[in-house]
Structure formats: structure tokens, C-alpha cells
Coordinates of C-alpha atoms in Angstrom, one line a residue:
M1 CA -8.8 50.8 67.3
T2 CA -10.2 50.4 71.2
S3 CA -11.2 46.6 72.2
M4 CA -14.1 47.0 71.3
S5 CA -13.9 49.2 68.6
R6 CA -11.8 45.8 67.7
A7 CA -14.0 43.3 69.0
R8 CA -17.5 44.9 66.1
V9 CA -15.4 44.4 63.1
A10 CA -14.1 41.1 63.8
R11 CA -17.7 40.5 64.6
R12 CA -19.2 41.7 61.6
I13 CA -16.4 40.0 59.9
A14 CA -16.2 36.3 61.5
A15 CA -20.8 36.9 60.5
G16 CA -20.0 38.2 56.4
A17 CA -17.6 34.3 56.6
A18 CA -20.4 32.2 57.8
Y19 CA -23.2 34.1 56.1
G20 CA -21.3 34.1 53.2
G21 CA -20.5 37.8 53.1
G22 CA -17.1 39.9 51.4
G23 CA -17.5 43.3 51.8
V24 CA -16.3 44.1 54.8
G25 CA -11.8 45.7 54.2
L26 CA -9.6 46.1 56.5
V27 CA -8.7 49.4 54.8
G28 CA -10.3 52.1 53.2
A29 CA -10.2 51.5 49.9
A30 CA -8.3 55.3 49.5
T31 CA -5.5 54.0 51.7
V32 CA -5.4 50.9 49.1
G33 CA -3.1 52.8 46.6
L34 CA -1.1 53.7 48.6
V35 CA -1.1 50.4 50.5
L36 CA 0.2 48.5 47.8
A37 CA 2.8 50.7 46.8
E38 CA 4.8 50.7 49.9
L39 CA 4.1 47.0 50.4
R40 CA 5.8 46.4 46.9
L41 CA 8.4 48.9 47.6
A42 CA 9.0 47.0 51.2
K43 CA 9.0 43.6 49.0
R44 CA 11.4 44.5 47.0
H45 CA 13.4 44.9 50.1
V46 CA 13.1 42.0 52.0
G47 CA 12.0 39.4 49.1
N48 CA 9.2 38.5 50.4
G49 CA 10.7 35.6 51.6
A50 CA 10.6 34.3 48.0
R51 CA 13.9 33.2 48.2
G52 CA 15.4 29.2 50.4
R53 CA 15.4 26.7 51.1
V54 CA 12.8 25.0 54.0
P55 CA 14.0 22.4 56.1
V56 CA 12.1 18.7 56.4
A57 CA 11.2 18.3 59.5
D58 CA 9.2 15.8 58.9
G59 CA 9.6 12.0 61.7
V60 CA 9.2 10.9 64.9
Y61 CA 10.9 12.8 67.7
G62 CA 11.2 11.9 71.9
T63 CA 12.5 8.3 70.3
E64 CA 13.7 8.1 74.4
Y65 CA 10.1 7.7 74.9
D66 CA 9.4 4.5 73.1
I67 CA 6.9 2.1 74.8
P68 CA 6.8 -0.3 72.9
G69 CA 2.7 -1.2 71.2
E70 CA 2.1 2.2 71.5
P71 CA 2.0 4.6 68.9
P72 CA 4.1 8.1 68.9
L73 CA 1.9 10.6 69.2
R74 CA 0.9 12.4 65.4
L75 CA 1.2 16.5 65.3
A76 CA 0.4 17.9 61.6
M77 CA 1.9 21.6 60.7
L78 CA -0.9 23.5 58.0
G79 CA -0.2 26.8 57.0
D80 CA 2.1 29.1 55.1
S81 CA 6.3 30.0 55.4
T82 CA 6.2 30.4 59.2
A83 CA 4.3 26.9 60.3
A84 CA 6.8 25.3 57.0
G85 CA 9.6 27.1 58.7
Q86 CA 11.1 29.2 56.0
G87 CA 13.9 31.5 57.1
V88 CA 16.2 29.4 59.1
H89 CA 18.5 26.5 58.0
R90 CA 17.9 23.7 60.2
A91 CA 15.2 20.8 60.5
G92 CA 15.8 21.1 64.3
Q93 CA 14.9 25.4 64.3
T94 CA 11.5 25.0 62.9
P95 CA 8.5 25.3 64.6
G96 CA 7.6 21.1 64.1
A97 CA 10.3 21.0 65.1
L98 CA 10.3 22.6 68.2
L99 CA 7.3 21.8 68.5
A100 CA 7.3 18.1 68.3
S101 CA 10.3 18.0 70.6
G102 CA 8.3 20.3 73.7
L103 CA 5.4 18.1 73.2
S104 CA 7.6 14.6 73.5
A105 CA 8.9 16.2 76.6
V106 CA 6.0 17.5 78.2
A107 CA 3.4 14.2 77.4
E108 CA 6.7 11.1 78.0
R109 CA 6.0 10.2 74.6
S110 CA 7.1 9.9 71.0
V111 CA 6.1 12.8 68.4
E112 CA 5.6 11.7 64.7
L113 CA 5.7 14.8 62.9
R114 CA 4.3 15.5 59.4
N115 CA 4.8 19.6 57.9
V116 CA 2.5 20.4 54.9
A117 CA 2.5 24.1 55.2
Q118 CA 3.1 26.1 52.5
P119 CA 5.4 29.2 52.2
G120 CA 3.6 31.7 50.3
A121 CA -0.1 30.0 51.1
Q122 CA -2.8 32.0 52.1
S123 CA -6.5 30.8 53.6
D124 CA -7.5 29.6 50.1
D125 CA -5.1 26.8 50.5
L126 CA -6.1 25.4 53.6
D127 CA -8.4 22.8 52.0
R128 CA -6.0 20.6 50.0
Q129 CA -3.3 21.2 52.9
V130 CA -6.4 19.9 55.1
G131 CA -6.9 17.1 52.8
L132 CA -3.4 15.6 52.4
V133 CA -3.3 14.9 55.9
L134 CA -6.4 13.3 56.2
S135 CA -5.5 11.2 53.2
D136 CA -3.0 9.8 54.2
P137 CA -3.0 6.2 55.4
S138 CA -1.9 7.0 58.2
P139 CA -4.3 7.7 61.3
V140 CA -5.6 10.9 61.6
P141 CA -3.4 14.2 63.7
D142 CA -4.1 13.8 67.1
I143 CA -2.4 17.3 67.2
C144 CA -3.0 20.1 63.8
V145 CA -0.8 23.7 64.8
I146 CA -2.0 25.4 61.7
M147 CA -0.3 29.2 61.5
I148 CA -2.3 31.2 58.5
G149 CA -3.1 34.8 57.3
A150 CA 0.2 36.8 57.2
N151 CA -0.1 36.8 52.6
D152 CA -4.2 36.7 53.4
V153 CA -3.5 40.0 54.5
T154 CA 0.0 41.7 52.1
H155 CA -2.4 40.0 49.0
R156 CA -5.5 41.9 49.8
M157 CA -7.2 38.3 50.1
P158 CA -10.8 40.0 51.4
P159 CA -11.1 39.1 55.8
T160 CA -14.1 37.6 55.0
R161 CA -13.1 34.4 52.4
S162 CA -10.2 34.5 54.0
V163 CA -11.7 32.9 58.0
R164 CA -14.0 31.3 55.9
H165 CA -12.1 29.2 54.5
L166 CA -10.7 28.9 57.8
A167 CA -13.4 27.7 59.6
A168 CA -13.7 25.3 56.6
G169 CA -10.5 23.7 57.5
V170 CA -10.8 23.6 61.3
R171 CA -14.0 21.9 60.7
R172 CA -13.2 19.1 58.8
L173 CA -10.0 18.1 60.6
R174 CA -11.9 18.3 64.0
T175 CA -14.9 16.3 62.6
A176 CA -12.3 14.4 61.8
G177 CA -10.9 13.2 65.4
A178 CA -7.6 15.8 65.2
E179 CA -7.7 18.7 67.9
V180 CA -6.6 22.1 66.2
V181 CA -5.1 24.7 67.4
V182 CA -4.4 28.1 65.6
G183 CA -1.8 30.8 65.7
T184 CA -2.8 34.3 64.3
C185 CA -2.0 36.1 62.1
P186 CA 1.1 38.1 63.2
D187 CA 1.7 41.8 63.5
L188 CA 2.8 42.8 60.0
G189 CA 4.0 46.2 61.5
T190 CA 7.2 44.7 63.0
I191 CA 8.7 44.0 59.4
E192 CA 11.8 46.7 59.9
P193 CA 12.0 47.8 55.8
V194 CA 7.8 48.7 56.5
Q195 CA 7.5 52.8 56.5
Q196 CA 4.5 54.3 57.9
P197 CA 1.8 55.0 56.8
L198 CA 2.5 51.5 55.8
R199 CA 3.0 50.0 59.3
W200 CA 0.2 51.5 61.6
L201 CA -2.1 50.2 58.6
A202 CA -1.0 46.2 58.5
R203 CA -0.7 47.0 62.2
R204 CA -4.8 48.2 62.6
A205 CA -5.2 44.9 59.7
S206 CA -2.7 42.3 61.4
R207 CA -4.9 42.8 64.7
Q208 CA -9.1 42.9 62.8
L209 CA -8.2 39.9 60.8
A210 CA -6.4 38.1 64.0
A211 CA -9.7 38.2 66.4
A212 CA -12.2 37.4 63.4
Q213 CA -9.9 34.2 63.0
T214 CA -9.3 33.3 66.5
I215 CA -14.2 34.3 66.4
G216 CA -14.0 31.4 63.1
V217 CA -12.1 28.7 64.9
V218 CA -13.8 29.4 68.2
E219 CA -16.9 28.2 66.8
Q220 CA -15.2 25.6 64.8
G221 CA -13.9 23.7 68.2
G222 CA -10.6 25.0 68.0
R223 CA -8.4 27.1 70.0
T224 CA -6.8 29.9 69.1
V225 CA -2.9 31.1 70.3
S226 CA -2.4 34.9 69.4
L227 CA 1.7 35.5 68.2
G228 CA 0.0 39.4 66.8
D229 CA 1.7 40.5 69.9
L230 CA 4.0 38.1 70.4
L231 CA 5.7 39.6 67.5
G232 CA 5.8 42.6 67.9
P233 CA 7.3 44.4 71.4
E234 CA 9.3 42.0 71.7
F235 CA 10.4 41.6 67.7
A236 CA 10.2 45.1 67.7
A237 CA 13.1 45.6 70.6
N238 CA 15.4 42.8 69.4
P239 CA 14.8 42.9 65.1
R240 CA 18.5 41.4 65.1
E241 CA 17.5 38.3 67.0
L242 CA 14.6 37.6 66.3
F243 CA 14.2 38.6 62.7
G244 CA 16.1 35.9 60.0
P245 CA 18.5 37.4 57.4
D246 CA 15.6 38.1 55.2
N247 CA 14.4 40.4 57.6
Y248 CA 10.5 39.0 57.0
H249 CA 10.6 35.6 58.7
P250 CA 11.3 34.7 62.4
S251 CA 15.4 33.6 62.6
A252 CA 15.6 30.5 65.5
E253 CA 15.7 32.1 68.1
G254 CA 12.4 34.2 66.6
Y255 CA 10.3 31.0 65.9
A256 CA 11.8 29.1 69.7
T257 CA 9.6 31.8 71.1
A258 CA 6.5 31.2 69.3
A259 CA 6.3 27.5 69.5
M260 CA 7.3 28.9 73.6
A261 CA 4.4 30.8 73.2
V262 CA 1.8 27.9 71.2
L263 CA 2.7 24.7 72.9
P264 CA 1.3 25.7 76.5
T265 CA -2.5 25.7 73.8
V266 CA -0.6 22.0 72.3
C267 CA -0.3 20.4 75.2
A268 CA -4.0 21.4 77.2
A269 CA -6.0 20.5 74.1
L270 CA -4.5 17.5 74.4
G271 CA -5.2 17.1 78.2
L272 CA -1.5 17.0 78.5
W273 CA -1.5 20.3 81.1
P274 CA -1.6 20.6 84.7
A275 CA -5.8 20.8 85.6
E276 CA -5.1 24.1 87.6
E277 CA -3.9 25.6 84.7
D278 CA -7.0 24.8 82.8
R279 CA -8.8 27.8 85.9
P280 CA -8.9 30.9 85.1
D281 CA -6.9 33.7 87.5
V282 CA -7.7 36.6 88.0
S283 CA -4.4 38.5 88.6
R284 CA -3.3 37.2 85.2
R285 CA -7.1 38.8 83.8
E286 CA -8.2 35.5 82.4
G287 CA -12.0 35.1 82.5
F288 CA -15.3 34.0 80.7
L289 CA -15.7 36.4 77.8
P290 CA -18.4 36.4 74.6
V291 CA -16.2 35.5 72.3
A292 CA -15.2 38.7 70.4
R293 CA -13.8 40.1 72.9
A294 CA -11.9 37.5 74.3
A295 CA -10.7 37.2 70.2
A296 CA -10.6 41.4 70.5
E297 CA -7.7 41.3 73.3
A298 CA -6.4 38.1 72.7
A299 CA -4.9 39.8 69.6
G300 CA -3.1 42.5 71.1
E301 CA -1.7 40.0 73.2
A302 CA 1.4 37.6 73.0
G303 CA 0.7 33.3 73.9
T304 CA -2.9 34.6 74.8
E305 CA -5.2 31.3 74.0
V306 CA -9.3 31.4 73.3
T307 CA -11.3 28.2 74.1
A308 CA -15.0 28.1 73.1
A309 CA -16.0 27.4 77.0
M310 CA -20.4 28.1 77.4
P311 CA -23.0 27.8 74.9
T312 CA -24.8 30.5 73.0
G313 CA -26.0 33.1 75.2
P314 CA -27.9 36.7 74.8
R315 CA -24.2 38.4 73.7
G316 CA -23.8 34.9 71.8
P317 CA -21.4 32.0 72.2
W318 CA -19.0 32.3 75.1
A319 CA -15.1 31.8 75.5
L320 CA -12.6 31.6 78.3
L321 CA -10.0 33.7 77.9
K322 CA -6.3 32.4 79.2
R323 CA -2.6 33.7 79.8
R324 CA -0.2 31.4 80.2
R325 CA 2.8 31.1 80.8
R326 CA 5.1 30.3 78.3
R327 CA 7.7 27.8 79.4
R328 CA 11.3 26.8 77.6
V329 CA 10.6 24.7 74.4
L330 CA 13.3 21.6 74.8
E331 CA 16.4 21.8 72.1
P332 CA 15.5 19.9 70.0
E333 CA 16.9 16.0 68.7
P334 CA 17.2 15.6 64.7
A335 CA 13.6 13.1 63.7
S336 CA 14.1 9.8 63.3
E337 CA 12.8 8.6 61.0
P338 CA 12.6 11.6 57.4
A339 CA 9.8 11.7 55.1
P340 CA 11.7 9.0 52.4
S341 CA 10.8 10.8 49.4
A342 CA 12.3 14.7 52.3
P343 CA 15.5 15.8 50.8
R344 CA 17.3 16.2 54.1
A345 CA 17.6 19.5 55.4
E346 CA 20.5 21.4 55.1
P347 CA 23.5 21.7 58.0

């Protein structure tokens, strides 16, 4: 599918999400039976990531930067098993811990992490997760990172419904005062046991949803980072290193790769990235585009950020597309104050 075609589909999905439509499908009805049959086979092979304990990484990172009277930055993680960190054994290997550690190093402040992501969650669980974040007696998080969408595709949630739930969650968080960064739907065509034609269909559906998610998020004042292509060629080239034992969830190296793609956008959202990095670089094909076109381009390239940039014009809202350089994420220290009710991560 070309970028322009993906932009048209994404625009239709996002419009349906905004105005209550629900009839835009990701794959044709004639293929549904075959897709479901192969998907069930693939899920049995990888266990659908249902087994395994998720390490608890909640706590404070970067305590060496503590300043008396200055509270830590607050980071919340929401979403599915990828946001939770399923597939690794140590808390410090989860994306939340990696992002908290990296953010602390850049900001030179301690960072308090709270992760409410739920393995197996679909976008309709975001309402509950956002409620948990906003009902906490602590102040509203400075930054919320959401990773969601893969289960929407595998469970055939209508994409308009998926985007509607995501946009509503982003709107609630932004209204409360939090910055929001969304890692869009990863490329499910990279899962090793998945065979053709499901691999092609899964890739197409994933990228269509990722593009539509971008439109919905940007229109609510959030930023997105594409994970689709990041988890595509790199994972395909290094499946043993970047996928975990279940061949479904990322390994520690895979989560570190994803965190390196998201961290610059997290820092930029908080005003911590160098100012020159926020100017579009023509040599990297960055610039201002209609949001649907920016969303379509971002869906196919790793680490590409899309954020609102200009008021709505004749061609709809505009966005800034940035291909931020990925930088090394520091190995995190253990959280200094795990949540009292949370079990400790396995060694």
C-alpha cells in the first residue's frame, strides 16, 4: 500500500472515530476466515504471550539527582503487554524503567515511574487505566507514554472504535495537564510463526491502524512515535536477539531499541531536547505536512515523530514530521522505592 493510499484509509478511520462511525475495516471480509484460522495457529505456537510474570518497575529512578524541595518528574506508562514489559525477567529491562532512567539522565532530575499497563489490553481498557492514573492522590504525571494497538488488530476490534478510545484517553490526560506520547501499533507481520498470507495482512492492518492512531492522537494534542518499522526490519534481521523466548514479545534488547526511539520524543514533549533538534531538517526529509500524510509516512519508518504544528487549513490539520536521532538509553538502576503493594521482580 502506498503512502497516499494509507493516508486516505487513515483519514477515513480517524473521521469515523471522531463522528461515531464503525464500518471501516482493516481487511476485507473475504479474508477474515483465513486470517482467524492462521492467527489461532500462530497464537498457539507463541502462546500469545499469555504466560510469564511481568516485572514490577514502579519506583524512583536517578536518585543521585535528588534536589531538596524539588519533586521528581512523574512518568506514567499505559497500554498493553509491550508497555508493561512482558517477556523480560528484570524490572530494569522493561520499557518504563528504561525510559525513566534515560529521562532522568537527560533532565538531571529523579523520575518517579508508575506503570498501569495491562498485558492483553485493548484500547477500550485505556479508560480504566487513565482513571487509575488520574485518581492517584499524587500530582498528575508530567508525561504519559501509551503503547497500544496490537491486541486491537489480533482481536479484530473495529479500527474506528480503537482510535476513538485512544483519542479519548489522550484527551483526558491532556486536559488534566499531562504531556502524552503514544507508541503506535507495532508491525505484527514480524512475528516469526506467522505465515503468509497472514503476515502481509497483519503488516497492512498494523500500519493502517498506526496511521489512524497518529491522526487521533495529534488532534488531541499528543505526540506519536512509530514503532511499526522499528519492530520490522531490525527485528526481522535479528529475531533471536530482539524477540523474547516466546517469539512474540520483545527481548531486553528489543525493549531497549524501542525505548531509544521513544525517549527523544518524551524529552522533547517536556522541553528537554536541544532547540535545534525541534527544527525540521530537510536532509532527513522532515517538515510540515497534512496530518494524514505525516501519519502515513510515519507508520512505515522507525522512530518517526508526529506532533501538531499548524491550525487546520483547506487540507485539514497540519503536523510536524520529525525523524529524531535515536540515542543510547542508559542501563537503569533499580527503582529506589518500589510500590508497597507490588511484588518484587524476579532476579
